[in-house]
Amino acid sequence: MTATTIGLLLFPNLTQLDLTGPLQVFSRLPDAKVYLVAKTMAAVTSDTALMLPPTIDFAGCPQLDVICVPGGTGTDDLVNDDDTLAFLRRQAEHSRYLTSVCTGALVLGAAGLLRGYRATTHWSALEDLKAFGTIPERSRVCIDRNRISGGGVTAGIDFALTLAELLADRATAQAIQLMLEYNPAPPFNAGSPDTAPQEVVAMLKQRMQGARQRRIDAIRRAAERLSVGSAPAD
Amino acid sequence: MTATTIGLLLFPNLTQLDLTGPLQVFSRLPDAKVYLVAKTMAAVTSDTALMLPPTIDFAGCPQLDVICVPGGTGTDDLVNDDDTLAFLRRQAEHSRYLTSVCTGALVLGAAGLLRGYRATTHWSALEDLKAFGTIPERSRVCIDRNRISGGGVTAGIDFALTLAELLADRATAQAIQLMLEYNPAPPFNAGSPDTAPQEVVAMLKQRMQGARQRRIDAIRRAAERLSVGSAPAD
């Protein structure tokens, strides 16, 4: 039996929990080989003090069964990064699952790989998916054919357990959940704009305004590039 | 206003999500300076493909307001590691909060820092706390005076949000939860031995038997060392 190859994309300024949540789940799968793939072998910055060393670069990366793109402010650069988009398109031709967490979905979108698909992303970025011909779905985990996307940051854990069942079986996924004691009990009910106190939602949106404008600009450029034909046809 | 200094301990073979969950939360706190502290500056192995580069070593580490010890199989070595136990005792003298996730509690225990305190840990290790004079509490997050412990792995996120409120305020902690979209929806109800299918619990316990014996041996040695007086009196 050949191992399932799973590659998680590393890039500067990713939100590290988008990556490390799924990484934890995937690493407990029997018969899986997990790669941390980046453009070069240099460690990349995350949004925290943790630097992230890749285990393989684009050039050395084998064909992956599963590709997972995490999110973060770094996706604003990635959606216009030719090397990364070309790598994803090349891998997508023979991969079993194309997946994302948080704003990683925008990168798959910018590569033209979510056109006509439903997908989810961080609550603040849902509408941005439309620029790439993607139907936004407000859910924790969204499965459309072989495209699987998770919502914002911590949704990566729910996404990865969902995928673990597809790659192995339900008992294996449940054993991983039990080992990780994933029996969540958030101290507050503020994990969604629907449940958080409205003054908290307003404060956060206010604080995100600068980042929001940068993302809108990046998406607009990426969508223009895509429409002039650099992406594969559906 | 001086920044709150938060140090997360790095050591070989830690369970990376024990660390990266709280790291994500702490890094979004305003006025916090987060350190990844290890014995030396060499990157340490985790239980996944991800290597973890420290940002500071024991010798260079300033006095920390918060110390957080994650867990993993590496804690079997750490509970008998003099340098690490001495570092924790030294820091504990003037820190505001002594904290742990998962089996990190065993390391605080081995340093003599949980004697007479209630604490929680991974469900598989709860009884082991007694060896260090600690009262095991089966909860997601356990607060006893300035000792705060989280349960297994993913409990680190609940723990960190709880601590974020104590370090800042409730609205700040809620804004972090909202940003991280921590609105969990596990695909299965298998995160605790009480709710997981009993065949899954049995399978996992069977698979953990070797690790369990190694931990029992390590804890016995650590408890003996502690009782012969290397730890500070209460």
GROMACS .gro file of C-alpha atoms in nm:
model
  468
    1MET     CA    1   0.000   0.000   0.000
    2THR     CA    2   0.138   0.342  -0.098
    3ALA     CA    3   0.125   0.621   0.156
    4THR     CA    4  -0.117   0.909   0.100
    5THR     CA    5   0.090   1.220   0.030
    6ILE     CA    6  -0.038   1.539   0.191
    7GLY     CA    7   0.124   1.875   0.124
    8LEU     CA    8   0.053   2.185   0.329
    9LEU     CA    9   0.164   2.509   0.166
   10LEU     CA   10   0.398   2.740   0.359
   11PHE     CA   11   0.432   3.107   0.265
   12PRO     CA   12   0.530   3.429   0.443
   13ASN     CA   13   0.280   3.570   0.693
   14LEU     CA   14   0.047   3.278   0.709
   15THR     CA   15  -0.176   3.240   1.014
   16GLN     CA   16   0.007   2.956   1.179
   17LEU     CA   17  -0.296   2.788   1.339
   18ASP     CA   18  -0.456   2.757   0.992
   19LEU     CA   19  -0.164   2.525   0.919
   20THR     CA   20  -0.085   2.364   1.253
   21GLY     CA   21  -0.441   2.252   1.331
   22PRO     CA   22  -0.476   2.037   1.016
   23LEU     CA   23  -0.109   1.936   1.040
   24GLN     CA   24  -0.176   1.785   1.382
   25VAL     CA   25  -0.469   1.581   1.252
   26PHE     CA   26  -0.302   1.467   0.928
   27SER     CA   27   0.014   1.363   1.113
   28ARG     CA   28  -0.182   1.107   1.312
   29LEU     CA   29  -0.321   0.938   1.001
   30PRO     CA   30  -0.172   0.595   0.942
   31ASP     CA   31   0.002   0.561   0.605
   32ALA     CA   32   0.022   0.933   0.538
   33LYS     CA   33   0.334   1.123   0.439
   34VAL     CA   34   0.304   1.491   0.525
   35TYR     CA   35   0.508   1.762   0.350
   36LEU     CA   36   0.545   2.129   0.435
   37VAL     CA   37   0.593   2.276   0.089
   38ALA     CA   38   0.733   2.620   0.010
   39LYS     CA   39   0.885   2.804  -0.283
   40THR     CA   40   1.232   2.772  -0.129
   41MET     CA   41   1.373   2.589   0.174
   42ALA     CA   42   1.407   2.910   0.377
   43ALA     CA   43   1.193   2.921   0.693
   44VAL     CA   44   0.891   3.147   0.643
   45THR     CA   45   0.748   3.397   0.888
   46SER     CA   46   0.409   3.335   1.044
   47ASP     CA   47   0.178   3.588   1.210
   48THR     CA   48   0.334   3.486   1.543
   49ALA     CA   49   0.687   3.452   1.682
   50LEU     CA   50   0.706   3.103   1.530
   51MET     CA   51   0.914   3.066   1.213
   52LEU     CA   52   0.809   2.776   0.991
   53PRO     CA   53   1.080   2.567   0.820
   54PRO     CA   54   0.960   2.388   0.504
   55THR     CA   55   1.044   2.022   0.450
   56ILE     CA   56   1.049   2.043   0.069
   57ASP     CA   57   1.046   2.307  -0.203
   58PHE     CA   58   0.826   2.334  -0.513
   59ALA     CA   59   1.095   2.187  -0.736
   60GLY     CA   60   1.144   1.879  -0.519
   61CYS     CA   61   0.783   1.816  -0.427
   62PRO     CA   62   0.633   1.490  -0.555
   63GLN     CA   63   0.278   1.465  -0.687
   64LEU     CA   64   0.051   1.515  -0.384
   65ASP     CA   65  -0.272   1.332  -0.314
   66VAL     CA   66  -0.391   1.619  -0.098
   67ILE     CA   67  -0.296   1.985  -0.127
   68CYS     CA   68  -0.391   2.216   0.160
   69VAL     CA   69  -0.353   2.594   0.144
   70PRO     CA   70  -0.380   2.774   0.478
   71GLY     CA   71  -0.469   3.143   0.507
   72GLY     CA   72  -0.347   3.464   0.663
   73THR     CA   73  -0.256   3.813   0.550
   74GLY     CA   74   0.015   3.657   0.333
   75THR     CA   75  -0.253   3.536   0.093
   76ASP     CA   76  -0.280   3.897  -0.031
   77ASP     CA   77   0.059   3.846  -0.194
   78LEU     CA   78   0.003   3.483  -0.285
   79VAL     CA   79  -0.304   3.546  -0.501
   80ASN     CA   80  -0.074   3.731  -0.742
   81ASP     CA   81   0.231   3.508  -0.712
   82ASP     CA   82   0.288   3.329  -1.044
   83ASP     CA   83   0.519   3.058  -0.906
   84THR     CA   84   0.271   2.958  -0.639
   85LEU     CA   85  -0.031   2.963  -0.868
   86ALA     CA   86   0.157   2.757  -1.129
   87PHE     CA   87   0.260   2.505  -0.862
   88LEU     CA   88  -0.100   2.464  -0.746
   89ARG     CA   89  -0.233   2.423  -1.101
   90ARG     CA   90   0.033   2.166  -1.184
   91GLN     CA   91  -0.039   1.967  -0.866
   92ALA     CA   92  -0.415   1.998  -0.913
   93GLU     CA   93  -0.407   1.799  -1.236
   94HIS     CA   94  -0.350   1.471  -1.055
   95SER     CA   95  -0.434   1.535  -0.691
   96ARG     CA   96  -0.725   1.364  -0.517
   97TYR     CA   97  -0.831   1.659  -0.298
   98LEU     CA   98  -0.771   2.032  -0.334
   99THR     CA   99  -0.826   2.190   0.004
  100SER     CA  100  -0.794   2.513   0.196
  101VAL     CA  101  -0.839   2.668   0.537
  102CYS     CA  102  -0.945   3.028   0.597
  103THR     CA  103  -0.830   3.268   0.322
  104GLY     CA  104  -0.632   2.988   0.160
  105ALA     CA  105  -0.947   2.945  -0.050
  106LEU     CA  106  -0.872   3.280  -0.217
  107VAL     CA  107  -0.541   3.137  -0.338
  108LEU     CA  108  -0.707   2.830  -0.489
  109GLY     CA  109  -0.956   3.074  -0.641
  110ALA     CA  110  -0.682   3.292  -0.787
  111ALA     CA  111  -0.531   2.982  -0.944
  112GLY     CA  112  -0.863   2.928  -1.120
  113LEU     CA  113  -0.920   2.608  -0.927
  114LEU     CA  114  -1.251   2.699  -0.759
  115ARG     CA  115  -1.438   2.833  -1.062
  116GLY     CA  116  -1.792   2.697  -1.046
  117TYR     CA  117  -1.734   2.536  -0.707
  118ARG     CA  118  -1.885   2.612  -0.370
  119ALA     CA  119  -1.632   2.700  -0.100
  120THR     CA  120  -1.602   2.859   0.242
  121THR     CA  121  -1.337   3.083   0.397
  122HIS     CA  122  -1.291   3.322   0.692
  123TRP     CA  123  -1.619   3.505   0.765
  124SER     CA  124  -1.457   3.836   0.669
  125ALA     CA  125  -1.362   3.710   0.321
  126LEU     CA  126  -1.668   3.516   0.206
  127GLU     CA  127  -1.781   3.768  -0.054
  128ASP     CA  128  -1.430   3.787  -0.200
  129LEU     CA  129  -1.466   3.434  -0.336
  130LYS     CA  130  -1.713   3.559  -0.598
  131ALA     CA  131  -1.431   3.739  -0.781
  132PHE     CA  132  -1.302   3.396  -0.883
  133GLY     CA  133  -1.637   3.253  -0.993
  134THR     CA  134  -1.681   3.065  -0.667
  135ILE     CA  135  -2.009   3.032  -0.479
  136PRO     CA  136  -1.949   3.135  -0.116
  137GLU     CA  137  -2.097   2.898   0.140
  138ARG     CA  138  -2.122   3.004   0.501
  139SER     CA  139  -2.026   2.680   0.673
  140ARG     CA  140  -1.756   2.536   0.894
  141VAL     CA  141  -1.649   2.282   0.631
  142CYS     CA  142  -1.762   2.286   0.268
  143ILE     CA  143  -1.730   1.984   0.039
  144ASP     CA  144  -1.796   2.023  -0.334
  145ARG     CA  145  -1.674   1.725  -0.535
  146ASN     CA  146  -1.298   1.703  -0.458
  147ARG     CA  147  -1.269   2.060  -0.329
  148ILE     CA  148  -1.286   2.082   0.050
  149SER     CA  149  -1.256   2.412   0.231
  150GLY     CA  150  -1.262   2.506   0.597
  151GLY     CA  151  -1.377   2.838   0.746
  152GLY     CA  152  -1.157   3.072   0.949
  153VAL     CA  153  -0.846   2.953   1.136
  154THR     CA  154  -0.978   2.705   1.395
  155ALA     CA  155  -1.218   2.557   1.138
  156GLY     CA  156  -0.906   2.386   1.007
  157ILE     CA  157  -0.942   2.125   1.282
  158ASP     CA  158  -1.301   2.041   1.187
  159PHE     CA  159  -1.200   2.039   0.820
  160ALA     CA  160  -0.906   1.805   0.882
  161LEU     CA  161  -1.110   1.556   1.084
  162THR     CA  162  -1.369   1.555   0.805
  163LEU     CA  163  -1.098   1.482   0.550
  164ALA     CA  164  -0.940   1.220   0.778
  165GLU     CA  165  -1.259   1.017   0.754
  166LEU     CA  166  -1.252   1.040   0.374
  167LEU     CA  167  -0.885   0.940   0.356
  168ALA     CA  168  -0.907   0.660   0.615
  169ASP     CA  169  -1.235   0.574   0.788
  170ARG     CA  170  -1.460   0.706   1.062
  171ALA     CA  171  -1.304   0.508   1.349
  172THR     CA  172  -0.958   0.635   1.254
  173ALA     CA  173  -1.080   0.995   1.247
  174GLN     CA  174  -1.257   0.948   1.580
  175ALA     CA  175  -0.943   0.800   1.738
  176ILE     CA  176  -0.749   1.109   1.626
  177GLN     CA  177  -1.018   1.333   1.775
  178LEU     CA  178  -0.999   1.140   2.103
  179MET     CA  179  -0.619   1.155   2.114
  180LEU     CA  180  -0.634   1.531   2.056
  181GLU     CA  181  -0.910   1.557   2.319
  182TYR     CA  182  -1.108   1.765   2.074
  183ASN     CA  183  -1.403   1.821   2.294
  184PRO     CA  184  -1.415   2.198   2.266
  185ALA     CA  185  -1.559   2.424   2.534
  186PRO     CA  186  -1.496   2.786   2.434
  187PRO     CA  187  -1.519   3.012   2.740
  188PHE     CA  188  -1.727   3.264   2.540
  189ASN     CA  189  -1.979   3.237   2.261
  190ALA     CA  190  -1.799   3.485   2.038
  191GLY     CA  191  -1.662   3.270   1.757
  192SER     CA  192  -1.894   3.399   1.487
  193PRO     CA  193  -2.023   3.747   1.395
  194ASP     CA  194  -2.371   3.606   1.463
  195THR     CA  195  -2.301   3.521   1.825
  196ALA     CA  196  -2.030   3.765   1.936
  197PRO     CA  197  -2.142   4.080   2.116
  198GLN     CA  198  -2.212   4.342   1.850
  199GLU     CA  199  -1.968   4.591   2.003
  200VAL     CA  200  -1.692   4.326   1.969
  201VAL     CA  201  -1.784   4.266   1.603
  202ALA     CA  202  -1.782   4.642   1.539
  203MET     CA  203  -1.446   4.691   1.716
  204LEU     CA  204  -1.284   4.409   1.519
  205LYS     CA  205  -1.422   4.526   1.184
  206GLN     CA  206  -1.294   4.875   1.259
  207ARG     CA  207  -0.950   4.735   1.342
  208MET     CA  208  -0.947   4.525   1.022
  209GLN     CA  209  -1.027   4.812   0.784
  210GLY     CA  210  -0.671   4.861   0.659
  211ALA     CA  211  -0.623   4.490   0.599
  212ARG     CA  212  -0.962   4.474   0.430
  213GLN     CA  213  -0.864   4.739   0.176
  214ARG     CA  214  -0.535   4.562   0.098
  215ARG     CA  215  -0.723   4.238   0.040
  216ILE     CA  216  -0.980   4.400  -0.188
  217ASP     CA  217  -0.700   4.547  -0.401
  218ALA     CA  218  -0.512   4.216  -0.417
  219ILE     CA  219  -0.825   4.021  -0.513
  220ARG     CA  220  -0.916   4.271  -0.784
  221ARG     CA  221  -0.573   4.236  -0.945
  222ALA     CA  222  -0.582   3.858  -0.916
  223ALA     CA  223  -0.930   3.836  -1.068
  224GLU     CA  224  -0.824   4.054  -1.363
  225ARG     CA  225  -0.522   3.835  -1.429
  226LEU     CA  226  -0.738   3.527  -1.414
  227SER     CA  227  -1.000   3.663  -1.654
  228VAL     CA  228  -0.740   3.742  -1.921
  229GLY     CA  229  -0.674   3.375  -1.949
  230SER     CA  230  -0.379   3.263  -1.740
  231ALA     CA  231  -0.594   2.997  -1.575
  232PRO     CA  232  -0.688   2.657  -1.712
  233ALA     CA  233  -1.036   2.624  -1.860
  234ASP     CA  234  -1.291   2.435  -1.650
  235MET     CA  235   0.273   5.043   3.017
  236THR     CA  236   0.511   4.746   3.011
  237ALA     CA  237   0.429   4.456   2.785
  238THR     CA  238   0.315   4.130   2.941
  239THR     CA  239   0.589   3.873   2.875
  240ILE     CA  240   0.465   3.527   2.786
  241GLY     CA  241   0.704   3.236   2.741
  242LEU     CA  242   0.604   2.905   2.583
  243LEU     CA  243   0.847   2.621   2.646
  244LEU     CA  244   0.991   2.434   2.348
  245PHE     CA  245   1.143   2.087   2.389
  246PRO     CA  246   1.200   1.783   2.168
  247ASN     CA  247   0.892   1.578   2.075
  248LEU     CA  248   0.630   1.814   2.198
  249THR     CA  249   0.280   1.788   2.053
  250GLN     CA  250   0.288   2.094   1.834
  251LEU     CA  251  -0.081   2.186   1.864
  252ASP     CA  252  -0.042   2.203   2.245
  253LEU     CA  253   0.189   2.494   2.170
  254THR     CA  254   0.051   2.648   1.853
  255GLY     CA  255  -0.309   2.680   1.978
  256PRO     CA  256  -0.220   2.900   2.276
  257LEU     CA  257   0.052   3.074   2.072
  258GLN     CA  258  -0.211   3.189   1.823
  259VAL     CA  259  -0.430   3.333   2.097
  260PHE     CA  260  -0.149   3.498   2.296
  261SER     CA  261  -0.002   3.654   1.981
  262ARG     CA  262  -0.320   3.853   1.926
  263LEU     CA  263  -0.312   4.007   2.273
  264PRO     CA  264  -0.229   4.376   2.267
  265ASP     CA  265   0.082   4.466   2.468
  266ALA     CA  266   0.211   4.111   2.494
  267LYS     CA  267   0.562   3.995   2.406
  268VAL     CA  268   0.567   3.624   2.327
  269TYR     CA  269   0.883   3.412   2.356
  270LEU     CA  270   0.947   3.057   2.243
  271VAL     CA  271   1.195   2.943   2.506
  272ALA     CA  272   1.424   2.641   2.483
  273LYS     CA  273   1.738   2.510   2.643
  274THR     CA  274   1.941   2.604   2.336
  275MET     CA  275   1.866   2.792   2.015
  276ALA     CA  276   1.857   2.475   1.805
  277ALA     CA  277   1.519   2.401   1.644
  278VAL     CA  278   1.338   2.121   1.828
  279THR     CA  279   1.145   1.834   1.677
  280SER     CA  280   0.770   1.815   1.721
  281ASP     CA  281   0.545   1.512   1.684
  282THR     CA  282   0.485   1.623   1.324
  283ALA     CA  283   0.700   1.721   1.026
  284LEU     CA  284   0.721   2.074   1.166
  285MET     CA  285   1.049   2.172   1.334
  286LEU     CA  286   1.016   2.447   1.594
  287PRO     CA  287   1.286   2.716   1.613
  288PRO     CA  288   1.311   2.886   1.955
  289THR     CA  289   1.333   3.265   1.980
  290ILE     CA  290   1.536   3.266   2.302
  291ASP     CA  291   1.728   3.023   2.522
  292PHE     CA  292   1.711   2.969   2.899
  293ALA     CA  293   2.020   3.181   2.960
  294GLY     CA  294   1.885   3.479   2.766
  295CYS     CA  295   1.524   3.461   2.878
  296PRO     CA  296   1.396   3.756   3.082
  297GLN     CA  297   1.163   3.715   3.378
  298LEU     CA  298   0.830   3.599   3.235
  299ASP     CA  299   0.487   3.708   3.352
  300VAL     CA  300   0.335   3.390   3.210
  301ILE     CA  301   0.506   3.054   3.164
  302CYS     CA  302   0.328   2.794   2.955
  303VAL     CA  303   0.445   2.432   2.927
  304PRO     CA  304   0.289   2.231   2.644
  305GLY     CA  305   0.276   1.851   2.644
  306GLY     CA  306   0.365   1.554   2.431
  307THR     CA  307   0.569   1.237   2.460
  308GLY     CA  308   0.875   1.459   2.514
  309THR     CA  309   0.750   1.536   2.865
  310ASP     CA  310   0.865   1.184   2.963
  311ASP     CA  311   1.221   1.315   2.932
  312LEU     CA  312   1.146   1.662   3.059
  313VAL     CA  313   1.015   1.551   3.400
  314ASN     CA  314   1.368   1.430   3.475
  315ASP     CA  315   1.560   1.710   3.307
  316ASP     CA  316   1.742   1.917   3.571
  317ASP     CA  317   1.808   2.221   3.352
  318THR     CA  318   1.443   2.253   3.255
  319LEU     CA  319   1.310   2.197   3.608
  320ALA     CA  320   1.556   2.454   3.746
  321PHE     CA  321   1.456   2.706   3.478
  322LEU     CA  322   1.087   2.665   3.566
  323ARG     CA  323   1.150   2.698   3.941
  324ARG     CA  324   1.359   3.009   3.889
  325GLN     CA  325   1.097   3.170   3.667
  326ALA     CA  326   0.814   3.066   3.899
  327GLU     CA  327   0.944   3.278   4.182
  328HIS     CA  328   0.831   3.601   4.018
  329SER     CA  329   0.587   3.499   3.744
  330ARG     CA  330   0.220   3.594   3.756
  331TYR     CA  331   0.082   3.273   3.605
  332LEU     CA  332   0.225   2.922   3.584
  333THR     CA  333   0.040   2.737   3.313
  334SER     CA  334   0.035   2.417   3.114
  335VAL     CA  335  -0.146   2.237   2.835
  336CYS     CA  336  -0.190   1.859   2.818
  337THR     CA  337   0.096   1.664   2.981
  338GLY     CA  338   0.287   1.989   3.034
  339ALA     CA  339   0.122   1.977   3.378
  340LEU     CA  340   0.341   1.677   3.462
  341VAL     CA  341   0.649   1.891   3.404
  342LEU     CA  342   0.525   2.165   3.636
  343GLY     CA  343   0.446   1.884   3.881
  344ALA     CA  344   0.795   1.736   3.852
  345ALA     CA  345   0.937   2.081   3.927
  346GLY     CA  346   0.739   2.075   4.252
  347LEU     CA  347   0.526   2.364   4.135
  348LEU     CA  348   0.184   2.196   4.157
  349ARG     CA  349   0.210   2.044   4.504
  350GLY     CA  350  -0.120   2.103   4.680
  351TYR     CA  351  -0.278   2.252   4.369
  352ARG     CA  352  -0.562   2.125   4.153
  353ALA     CA  353  -0.471   2.076   3.787
  354THR     CA  354  -0.588   1.908   3.470
  355THR     CA  355  -0.403   1.736   3.186
  356HIS     CA  356  -0.466   1.496   2.895
  357TRP     CA  357  -0.738   1.244   2.993
  358SER     CA  358  -0.486   0.959   2.972
  359ALA     CA  359  -0.254   1.122   3.230
  360LEU     CA  360  -0.491   1.255   3.496
  361GLU     CA  361  -0.399   1.000   3.762
  362ASP     CA  362  -0.027   1.063   3.705
  363LEU     CA  363  -0.060   1.408   3.860
  364LYS     CA  364  -0.105   1.250   4.204
  365ALA     CA  365   0.260   1.143   4.206
  366PHE     CA  366   0.349   1.511   4.247
  367GLY     CA  367   0.099   1.587   4.522
  368THR     CA  368  -0.145   1.743   4.276
  369ILE     CA  369  -0.523   1.698   4.286
  370PRO     CA  370  -0.638   1.588   3.937
  371GLU     CA  371  -0.940   1.773   3.809
  372ARG     CA  372  -1.124   1.644   3.507
  373SER     CA  373  -1.201   1.968   3.329
  374ARG     CA  374  -1.121   2.154   3.011
  375VAL     CA  375  -0.949   2.438   3.196
  376CYS     CA  376  -0.854   2.433   3.563
  377ILE     CA  377  -0.773   2.747   3.760
  378ASP     CA  378  -0.628   2.718   4.112
  379ARG     CA  379  -0.487   3.046   4.238
  380ASN     CA  380  -0.218   3.141   3.980
  381ARG     CA  381  -0.185   2.792   3.834
  382ILE     CA  382  -0.389   2.745   3.516
  383SER     CA  383  -0.389   2.419   3.327
  384GLY     CA  384  -0.563   2.301   3.012
  385GLY     CA  385  -0.665   1.946   2.924
  386GLY     CA  386  -0.538   1.751   2.624
  387VAL     CA  387  -0.399   1.921   2.310
  388THR     CA  388  -0.694   2.121   2.170
  389ALA     CA  389  -0.794   2.230   2.523
  390GLY     CA  390  -0.501   2.470   2.484
  391ILE     CA  391  -0.726   2.701   2.282
  392ASP     CA  392  -0.994   2.714   2.553
  393PHE     CA  393  -0.722   2.759   2.815
  394ALA     CA  394  -0.557   3.045   2.625
  395LEU     CA  395  -0.883   3.234   2.571
  396THR     CA  396  -0.955   3.197   2.943
  397LEU     CA  397  -0.614   3.339   3.026
  398ALA     CA  398  -0.653   3.615   2.765
  399GLU     CA  399  -0.950   3.749   2.962
  400LEU     CA  400  -0.743   3.750   3.282
  401LEU     CA  401  -0.449   3.925   3.114
  402ALA     CA  402  -0.659   4.178   2.922
  403ASP     CA  403  -1.038   4.184   2.946
  404ARG     CA  404  -1.340   3.992   2.819
  405ALA     CA  405  -1.398   4.202   2.506
  406THR     CA  406  -1.036   4.155   2.401
  407ALA     CA  407  -1.058   3.778   2.449
  408GLN     CA  408  -1.386   3.769   2.258
  409ALA     CA  409  -1.236   3.969   1.970
  410ILE     CA  410  -0.954   3.714   1.949
  411GLN     CA  411  -1.207   3.429   1.946
  412LEU     CA  412  -1.400   3.603   1.667
  413MET     CA  413  -1.086   3.667   1.463
  414LEU     CA  414  -0.991   3.300   1.497
  415GLU     CA  415  -1.350   3.202   1.411
  416TYR     CA  416  -1.345   2.971   1.711
  417ASN     CA  417  -1.694   2.844   1.673
  418PRO     CA  418  -1.609   2.475   1.680
  419ALA     CA  419  -1.821   2.208   1.511
  420PRO     CA  420  -1.642   1.873   1.544
  421PRO     CA  421  -1.772   1.631   1.281
  422PHE     CA  422  -1.789   1.353   1.544
  423ASN     CA  423  -1.863   1.343   1.915
  424ALA     CA  424  -1.547   1.150   1.998
  425GLY     CA  425  -1.333   1.406   2.181
  426SER     CA  426  -1.360   1.246   2.524
  427PRO     CA  427  -1.347   0.886   2.648
  428ASP     CA  428  -1.701   0.947   2.778
  429THR     CA  429  -1.846   1.024   2.437
  430ALA     CA  430  -1.627   0.834   2.189
  431PRO     CA  431  -1.748   0.493   2.070
  432GLN     CA  432  -1.616   0.239   2.320
  433GLU     CA  433  -1.437   0.039   2.047
  434VAL     CA  434  -1.247   0.355   1.950
  435VAL     CA  435  -1.148   0.416   2.315
  436ALA     CA  436  -1.035   0.054   2.347
  437MET     CA  437  -0.837   0.066   2.021
  438LEU     CA  438  -0.659   0.385   2.123
  439LYS     CA  439  -0.578   0.261   2.474
  440GLN     CA  440  -0.436  -0.056   2.323
  441ARG     CA  441  -0.220   0.148   2.084
  442MET     CA  442  -0.099   0.371   2.369
  443GLN     CA  443   0.016   0.088   2.596
  444GLY     CA  444   0.388   0.121   2.520
  445ALA     CA  445   0.380   0.498   2.565
  446ARG     CA  446   0.181   0.453   2.887
  447GLN     CA  447   0.447   0.229   3.039
  448ARG     CA  448   0.725   0.474   2.946
  449ARG     CA  449   0.532   0.755   3.111
  450ILE     CA  450   0.468   0.557   3.429
  451ASP     CA  451   0.842   0.483   3.458
  452ALA     CA  452   0.938   0.846   3.395
  453ILE     CA  453   0.686   0.978   3.649
  454ARG     CA  454   0.802   0.730   3.913
  455ARG     CA  455   1.162   0.844   3.877
  456ALA     CA  456   1.060   1.211   3.879
  457ALA     CA  457   0.845   1.170   4.190
  458GLU     CA  458   1.130   0.995   4.373
  459ARG     CA  459   1.370   1.275   4.288
  460LEU     CA  460   1.120   1.533   4.405
  461SER     CA  461   1.054   1.359   4.739
  462VAL     CA  462   1.424   1.351   4.827
  463GLY     CA  463   1.417   1.726   4.839
  464SER     CA  464   1.531   1.883   4.514
  465ALA     CA  465   1.214   2.088   4.497
  466PRO     CA  466   1.133   2.407   4.684
  467ALA     CA  467   0.912   2.374   4.991
  468ASP     CA  468   0.555   2.498   4.953
   0.00000   0.00000   0.00000
